[in-house]
XYZ file of C-alpha atoms in Angstrom:
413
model
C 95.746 -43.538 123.202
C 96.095 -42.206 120.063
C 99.931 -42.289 118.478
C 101.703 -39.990 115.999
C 103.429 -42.604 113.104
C 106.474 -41.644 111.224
C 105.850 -42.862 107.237
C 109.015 -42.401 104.938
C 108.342 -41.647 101.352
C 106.426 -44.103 99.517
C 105.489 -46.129 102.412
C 101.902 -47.765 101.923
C 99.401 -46.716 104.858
C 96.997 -48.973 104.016
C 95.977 -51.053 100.457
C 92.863 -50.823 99.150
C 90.689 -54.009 100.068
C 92.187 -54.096 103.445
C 90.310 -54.640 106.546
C 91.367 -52.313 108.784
C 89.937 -50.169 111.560
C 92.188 -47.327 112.328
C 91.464 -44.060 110.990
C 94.064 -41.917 110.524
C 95.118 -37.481 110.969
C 97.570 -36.654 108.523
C 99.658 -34.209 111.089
C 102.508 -32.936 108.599
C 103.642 -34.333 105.068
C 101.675 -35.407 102.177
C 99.327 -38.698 101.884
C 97.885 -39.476 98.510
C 93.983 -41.632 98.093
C 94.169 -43.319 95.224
C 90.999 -45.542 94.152
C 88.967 -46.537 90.863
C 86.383 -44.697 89.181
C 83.188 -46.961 89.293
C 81.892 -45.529 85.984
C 84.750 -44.970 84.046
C 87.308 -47.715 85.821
C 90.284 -44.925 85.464
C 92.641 -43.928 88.773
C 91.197 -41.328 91.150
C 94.082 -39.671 93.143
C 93.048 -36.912 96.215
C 95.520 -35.448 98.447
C 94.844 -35.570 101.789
C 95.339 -31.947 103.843
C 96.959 -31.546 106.904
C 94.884 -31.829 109.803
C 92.116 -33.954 108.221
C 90.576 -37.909 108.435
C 91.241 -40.260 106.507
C 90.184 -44.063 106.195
C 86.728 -42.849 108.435
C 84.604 -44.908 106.219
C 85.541 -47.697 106.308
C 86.515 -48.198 110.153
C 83.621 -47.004 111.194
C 81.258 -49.280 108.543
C 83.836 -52.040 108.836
C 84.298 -52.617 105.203
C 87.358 -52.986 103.235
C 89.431 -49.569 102.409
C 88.020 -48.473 98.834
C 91.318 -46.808 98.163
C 95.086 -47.216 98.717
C 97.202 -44.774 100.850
C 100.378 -43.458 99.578
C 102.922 -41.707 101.571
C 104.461 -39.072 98.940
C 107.352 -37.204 100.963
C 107.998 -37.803 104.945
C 104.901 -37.990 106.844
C 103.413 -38.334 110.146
C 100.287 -39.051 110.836
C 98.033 -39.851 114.089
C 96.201 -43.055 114.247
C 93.343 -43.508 116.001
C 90.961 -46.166 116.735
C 87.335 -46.284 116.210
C 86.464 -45.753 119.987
C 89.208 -42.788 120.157
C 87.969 -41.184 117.020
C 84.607 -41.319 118.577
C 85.489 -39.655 121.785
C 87.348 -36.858 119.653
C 84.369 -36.356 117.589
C 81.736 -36.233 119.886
C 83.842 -33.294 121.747
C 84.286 -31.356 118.347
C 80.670 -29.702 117.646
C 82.255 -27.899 114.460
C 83.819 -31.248 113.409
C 80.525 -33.144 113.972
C 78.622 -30.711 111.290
C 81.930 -30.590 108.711
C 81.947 -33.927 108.777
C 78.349 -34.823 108.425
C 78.035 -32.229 105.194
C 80.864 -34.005 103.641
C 79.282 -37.282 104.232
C 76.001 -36.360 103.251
C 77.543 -34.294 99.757
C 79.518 -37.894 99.096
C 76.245 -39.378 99.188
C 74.239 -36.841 97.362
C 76.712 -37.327 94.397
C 76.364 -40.919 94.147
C 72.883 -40.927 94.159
C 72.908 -38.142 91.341
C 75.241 -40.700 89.332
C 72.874 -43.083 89.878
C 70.160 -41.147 88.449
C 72.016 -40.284 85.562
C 72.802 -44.145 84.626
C 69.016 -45.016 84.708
C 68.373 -41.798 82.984
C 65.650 -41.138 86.026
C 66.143 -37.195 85.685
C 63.127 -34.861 86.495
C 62.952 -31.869 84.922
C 62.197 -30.082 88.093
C 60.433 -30.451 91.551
C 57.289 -30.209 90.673
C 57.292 -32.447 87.660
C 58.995 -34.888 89.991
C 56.488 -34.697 92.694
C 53.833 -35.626 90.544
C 55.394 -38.091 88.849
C 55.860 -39.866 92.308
C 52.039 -39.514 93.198
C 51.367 -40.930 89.660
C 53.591 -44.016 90.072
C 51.762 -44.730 93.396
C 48.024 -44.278 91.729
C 49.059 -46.900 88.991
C 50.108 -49.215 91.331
C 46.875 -48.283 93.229
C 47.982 -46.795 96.380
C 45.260 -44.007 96.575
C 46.214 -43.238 100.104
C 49.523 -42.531 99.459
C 48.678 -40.548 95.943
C 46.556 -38.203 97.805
C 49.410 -37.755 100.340
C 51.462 -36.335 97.777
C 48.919 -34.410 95.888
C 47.745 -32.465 99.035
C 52.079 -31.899 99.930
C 52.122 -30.554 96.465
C 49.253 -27.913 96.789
C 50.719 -27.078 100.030
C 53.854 -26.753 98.918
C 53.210 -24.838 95.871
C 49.820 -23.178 96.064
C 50.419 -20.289 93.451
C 51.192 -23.522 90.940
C 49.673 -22.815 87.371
C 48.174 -26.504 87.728
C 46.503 -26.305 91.456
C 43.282 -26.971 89.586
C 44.298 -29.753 87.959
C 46.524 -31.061 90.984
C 43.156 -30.608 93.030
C 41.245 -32.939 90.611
C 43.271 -35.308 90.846
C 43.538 -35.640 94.354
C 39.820 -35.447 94.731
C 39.959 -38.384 92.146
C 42.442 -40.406 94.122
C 40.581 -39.508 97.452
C 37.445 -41.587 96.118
C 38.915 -44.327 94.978
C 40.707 -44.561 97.871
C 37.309 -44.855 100.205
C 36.029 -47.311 97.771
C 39.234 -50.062 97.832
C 39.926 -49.047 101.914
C 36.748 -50.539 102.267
C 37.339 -54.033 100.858
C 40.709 -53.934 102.142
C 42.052 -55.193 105.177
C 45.589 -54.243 106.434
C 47.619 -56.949 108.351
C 49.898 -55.246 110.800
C 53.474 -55.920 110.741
C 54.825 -57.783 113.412
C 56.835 -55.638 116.057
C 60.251 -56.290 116.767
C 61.776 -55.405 120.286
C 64.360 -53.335 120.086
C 66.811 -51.995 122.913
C 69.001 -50.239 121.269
C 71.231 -47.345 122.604
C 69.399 -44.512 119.719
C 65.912 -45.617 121.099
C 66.563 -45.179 124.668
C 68.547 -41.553 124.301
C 64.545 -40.443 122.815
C 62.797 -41.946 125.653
C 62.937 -38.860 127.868
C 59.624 -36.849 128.148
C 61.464 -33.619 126.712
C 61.474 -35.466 123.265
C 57.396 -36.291 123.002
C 56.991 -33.088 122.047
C 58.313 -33.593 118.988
C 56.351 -36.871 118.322
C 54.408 -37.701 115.152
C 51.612 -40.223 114.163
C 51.013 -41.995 111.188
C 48.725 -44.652 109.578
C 49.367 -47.286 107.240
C 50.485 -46.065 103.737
C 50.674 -42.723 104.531
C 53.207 -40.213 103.154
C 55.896 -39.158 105.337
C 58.030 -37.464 103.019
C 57.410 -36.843 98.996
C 60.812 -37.493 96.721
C 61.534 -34.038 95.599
C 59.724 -31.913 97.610
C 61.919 -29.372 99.895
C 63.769 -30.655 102.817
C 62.971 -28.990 105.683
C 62.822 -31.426 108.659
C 64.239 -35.123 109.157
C 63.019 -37.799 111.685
C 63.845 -40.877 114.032
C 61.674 -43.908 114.180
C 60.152 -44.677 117.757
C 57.694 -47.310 116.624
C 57.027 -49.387 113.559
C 58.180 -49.510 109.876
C 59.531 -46.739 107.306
C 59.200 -48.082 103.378
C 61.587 -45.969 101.715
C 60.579 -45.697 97.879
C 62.043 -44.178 94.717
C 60.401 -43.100 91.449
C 62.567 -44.422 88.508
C 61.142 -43.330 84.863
C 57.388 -43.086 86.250
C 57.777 -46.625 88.469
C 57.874 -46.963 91.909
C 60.791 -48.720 93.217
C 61.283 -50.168 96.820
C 64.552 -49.567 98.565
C 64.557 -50.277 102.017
C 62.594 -50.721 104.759
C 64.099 -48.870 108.316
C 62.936 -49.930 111.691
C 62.752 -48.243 114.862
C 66.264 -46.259 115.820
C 67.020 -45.507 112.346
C 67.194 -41.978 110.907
C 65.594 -40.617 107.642
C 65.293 -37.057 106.327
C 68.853 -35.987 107.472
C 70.260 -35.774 104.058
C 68.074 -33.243 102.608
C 68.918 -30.795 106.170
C 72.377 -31.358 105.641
C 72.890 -30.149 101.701
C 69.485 -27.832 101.420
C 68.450 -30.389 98.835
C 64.877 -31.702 97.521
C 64.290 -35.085 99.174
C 65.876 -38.159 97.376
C 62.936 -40.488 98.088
C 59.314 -40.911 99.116
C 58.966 -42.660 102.845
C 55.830 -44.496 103.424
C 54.633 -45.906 106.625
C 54.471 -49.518 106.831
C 51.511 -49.785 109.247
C 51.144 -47.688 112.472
C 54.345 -45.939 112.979
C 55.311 -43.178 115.620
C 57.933 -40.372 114.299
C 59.857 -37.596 115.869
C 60.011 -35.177 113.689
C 62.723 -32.386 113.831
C 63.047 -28.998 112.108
C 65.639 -27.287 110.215
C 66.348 -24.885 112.735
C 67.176 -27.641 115.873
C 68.918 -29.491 113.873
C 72.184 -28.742 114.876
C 71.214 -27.639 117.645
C 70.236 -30.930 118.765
C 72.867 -33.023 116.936
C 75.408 -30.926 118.493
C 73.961 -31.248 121.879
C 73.320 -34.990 122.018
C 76.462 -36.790 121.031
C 75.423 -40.212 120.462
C 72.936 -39.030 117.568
C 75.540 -37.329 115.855
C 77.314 -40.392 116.045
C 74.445 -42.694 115.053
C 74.302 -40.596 112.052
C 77.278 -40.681 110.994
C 77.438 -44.313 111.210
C 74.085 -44.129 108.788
C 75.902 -42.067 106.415
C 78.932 -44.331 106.259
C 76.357 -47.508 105.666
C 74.786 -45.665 103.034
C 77.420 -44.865 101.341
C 78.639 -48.070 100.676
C 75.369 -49.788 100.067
C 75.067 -47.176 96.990
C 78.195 -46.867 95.593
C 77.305 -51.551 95.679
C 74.446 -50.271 93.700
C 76.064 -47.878 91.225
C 78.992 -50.672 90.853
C 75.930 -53.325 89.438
C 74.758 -50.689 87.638
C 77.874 -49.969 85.373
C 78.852 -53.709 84.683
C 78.379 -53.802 80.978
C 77.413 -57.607 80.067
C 73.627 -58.418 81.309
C 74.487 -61.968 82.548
C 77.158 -60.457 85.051
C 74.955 -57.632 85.928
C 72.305 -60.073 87.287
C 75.019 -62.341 88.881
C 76.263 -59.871 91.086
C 72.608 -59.026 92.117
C 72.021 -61.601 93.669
C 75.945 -61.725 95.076
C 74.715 -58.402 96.720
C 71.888 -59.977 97.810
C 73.465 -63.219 99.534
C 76.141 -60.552 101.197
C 73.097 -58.699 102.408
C 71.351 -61.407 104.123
C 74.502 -64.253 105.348
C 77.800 -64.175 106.955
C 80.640 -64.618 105.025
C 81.745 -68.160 105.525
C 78.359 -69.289 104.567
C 78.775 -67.688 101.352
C 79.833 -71.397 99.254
C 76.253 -72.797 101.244
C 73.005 -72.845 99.337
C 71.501 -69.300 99.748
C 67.552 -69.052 99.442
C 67.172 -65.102 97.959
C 63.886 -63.780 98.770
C 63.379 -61.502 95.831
C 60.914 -61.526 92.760
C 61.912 -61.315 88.981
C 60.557 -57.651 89.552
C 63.327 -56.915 92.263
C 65.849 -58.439 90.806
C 64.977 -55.918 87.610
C 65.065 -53.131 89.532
C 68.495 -53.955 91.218
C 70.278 -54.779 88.179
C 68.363 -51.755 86.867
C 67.144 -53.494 83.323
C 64.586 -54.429 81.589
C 61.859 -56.763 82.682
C 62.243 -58.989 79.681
C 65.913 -58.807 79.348
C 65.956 -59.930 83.398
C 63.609 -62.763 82.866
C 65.920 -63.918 79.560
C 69.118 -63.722 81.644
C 67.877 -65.892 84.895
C 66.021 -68.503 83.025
C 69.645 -69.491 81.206
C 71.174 -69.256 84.448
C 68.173 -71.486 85.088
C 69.318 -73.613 82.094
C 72.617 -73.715 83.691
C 71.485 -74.867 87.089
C 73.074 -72.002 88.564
C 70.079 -71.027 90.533
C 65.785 -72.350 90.943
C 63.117 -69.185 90.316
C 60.304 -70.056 92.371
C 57.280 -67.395 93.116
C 58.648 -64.684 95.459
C 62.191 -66.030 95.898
C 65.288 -68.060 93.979
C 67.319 -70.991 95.615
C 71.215 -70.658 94.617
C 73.113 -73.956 94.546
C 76.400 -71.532 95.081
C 76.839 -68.091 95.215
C 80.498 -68.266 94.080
C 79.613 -69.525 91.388
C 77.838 -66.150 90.799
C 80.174 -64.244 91.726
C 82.708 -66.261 89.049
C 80.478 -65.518 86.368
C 80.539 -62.130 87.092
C 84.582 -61.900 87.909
C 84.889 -63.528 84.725
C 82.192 -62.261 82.015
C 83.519 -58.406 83.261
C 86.942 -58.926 83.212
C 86.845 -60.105 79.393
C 84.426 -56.849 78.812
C 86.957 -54.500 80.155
C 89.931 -56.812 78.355
């Protein structure tokens, strides 16, 4: 049941780095967040208003608290636990949208720091669009380039460049019928999955909505208008971002994962290009259901915000690596974030095999190739780590993550 919780003034709620998984109402009083700015490393203080959440993140993703919660005059608050929140929010249909904008504008402004660290900004949808479909005809992806070319003269047909756009994709169309033909696609292996998302979009009234695609193709375009998201029945989503003209991977999402929502949520161009991996089966929703439908089926709204909470922190990991200062440190705590990513924590001190190229780790860190390939090979030198083809062998990650702890604490000094 959830419990109302007298705090005095200055009491601590919680600390940030704590593991905790209650999530809290401020009821009456006044309850300060304060946390460090990633870019600049100064305090952040926000006041917390009566009657909303706080700590939701991190209960919910089951990561430590990002920022410290200060009681400021006599408070009471009502704590909650994650399966009590859940039952609350699933019964709140205007609390299930509020809460899902806010989640998806946190997001949306991390990714637009992001952007403005690897100086990866477009100087408008349409440029951006076609800087996507050029990225994927240099890495010769003619299938997918043609995707995008035909969503931009769909998208824009009055465009002073519809000629030239049309060339183009006439251009990448015939190339595309010459290499299809001398190249044979190897289907991804299947995994079964059960899971609780899946079987809520198993009912007949949902196949309506279904969508088919084939290997490579274009689901969404980065930039172009958001005006439908999706949930994976079947196969593999690549999700893929254009940074200064090259195509970066991301992630790869499975079936009962999400993608699109952001876009709905915060009338926003898309943030990324998704690409099916093989043969994969969509349903595809509309702006105009969409809150319909999240506020009629619980679980999804819950499923998403779970999503949003995950993605969340996995960027704000990225931005972090992003705005370390010395090189060396900056590639350490790749491949930290990488061994987090892929082992439990106790195995941690345990050789870690990281199944990443020179070219990932680049893009992670988000530096040059050459300055990458400098920085591992003394870390090479220093028998830190082995760089074989396609994947590194690390004797100890904590050693890593010492490097990092201690090359960006004597920056900052």
């Amino acid at each position: 049941m959830p419990k109302a919780v007298n705090y005095s003034k200055g009491s601590i709620i919680y600390f940030e780095g704590d593991l905790d998984d209650r999530i809290f109402i401020l009821q009456k009083g006044t309850v300060l967040l304060t946390s460090t700015d990633i870019e600049s490393g100064k305090p952040v203080a926000e006041s917390v208003k009566n009657g909303e959440f706080f700590g939701v993140k991190s209960a919910f993703g089951h990561f430590a608290r990002e920022e410290t919660a200060t009681v400021l005059v006599q408070t009471t608050v009502v704590s909650l636990s994650v399966q009590e929140f859940e039952i609350l929010f699933s019964n709140n249909k205007q609390l299930i949208m509020k809460m899902l904008r806010v989640f998806s504008n946190q997001l949306r402004q991390i990714h637009k720091k992001t952007e403005s660290v690897l100086n990866n900004i477009a100087e408008d949808q349409q440029t951006g669009m076609l800087a996507v479909a050029k990225s994927f005809v240099d890495d010769e992806q003619y299938r997918s380039a043609c995707d995008i070319y035909l969503k931009f003269l769909q998208r824009y047909p009055n465009s002073s460049r519809k000629e030239e756009i049309a060339k183009l994709y006439a251009e990448s169309k015939k190339k595309n019928e010459h290499f299809s033909s001398r190249r044979r696609f190897i289907e991804p292996e299947e995994t079964s999955e059960s899971s609780t998302s899946l079987k809520i979009f198993e009912l007949p009234a949902f196949e309506r909505f279904a969508k088919q695609y084939e290997p490579n193709q274009i689901i969404i375009s980065e930039y172009e208008p958001g005006d439908s998201f999706y949930f994976i029945q079947s196969g593999s989503v690549q999700l893929v971002k254009c940074v200064n003209g090259t195509k970066k991977n991301l992630d790869i999402l499975k079936a009962g994962e999400f993608f699109g929502e952001m876009a709905i949520l915060d009338n926003s161009p898309r943030s990324a290009t998704c690409m099916a991996i093989g043969n994969v089966k969509c349903l595809e929703f509309n702006k105009e259901n969409f809150e319909l439908l999240i506020t009629g089926n619980p679980q999804m709204a819950l499923l998403l915000l779970k999503l949003f909470c995950k993605r969340i922190y996995d960027q704000k990991r990225r931005f972090r690596i992003l705005c370390i200062k010395d090189t060396q440190a900056r590639i350490a705590d790749v491949f930290y974030m990488l061994a987090e990513m892929n082992s439990q924590k106790k195995e941690l001190d345990k050789q870690q095999r990281i199944t990443a190229t020179f070219s990932d780790i680049s893009h992670w860190a988000g530096l040059s190739p050459e300055i990458t390939r400098d920085e591992i090979n003394r870390l090479v030198e220093q028998r830190k780590l082995e760089a074989y083809d396609g994947y590194f062998i690390v004797n100890n990650i904590l050693d890593l993550k010492r490097i990092f702890e201690t090359r960006e604490n004597g920056t900052n000094r």
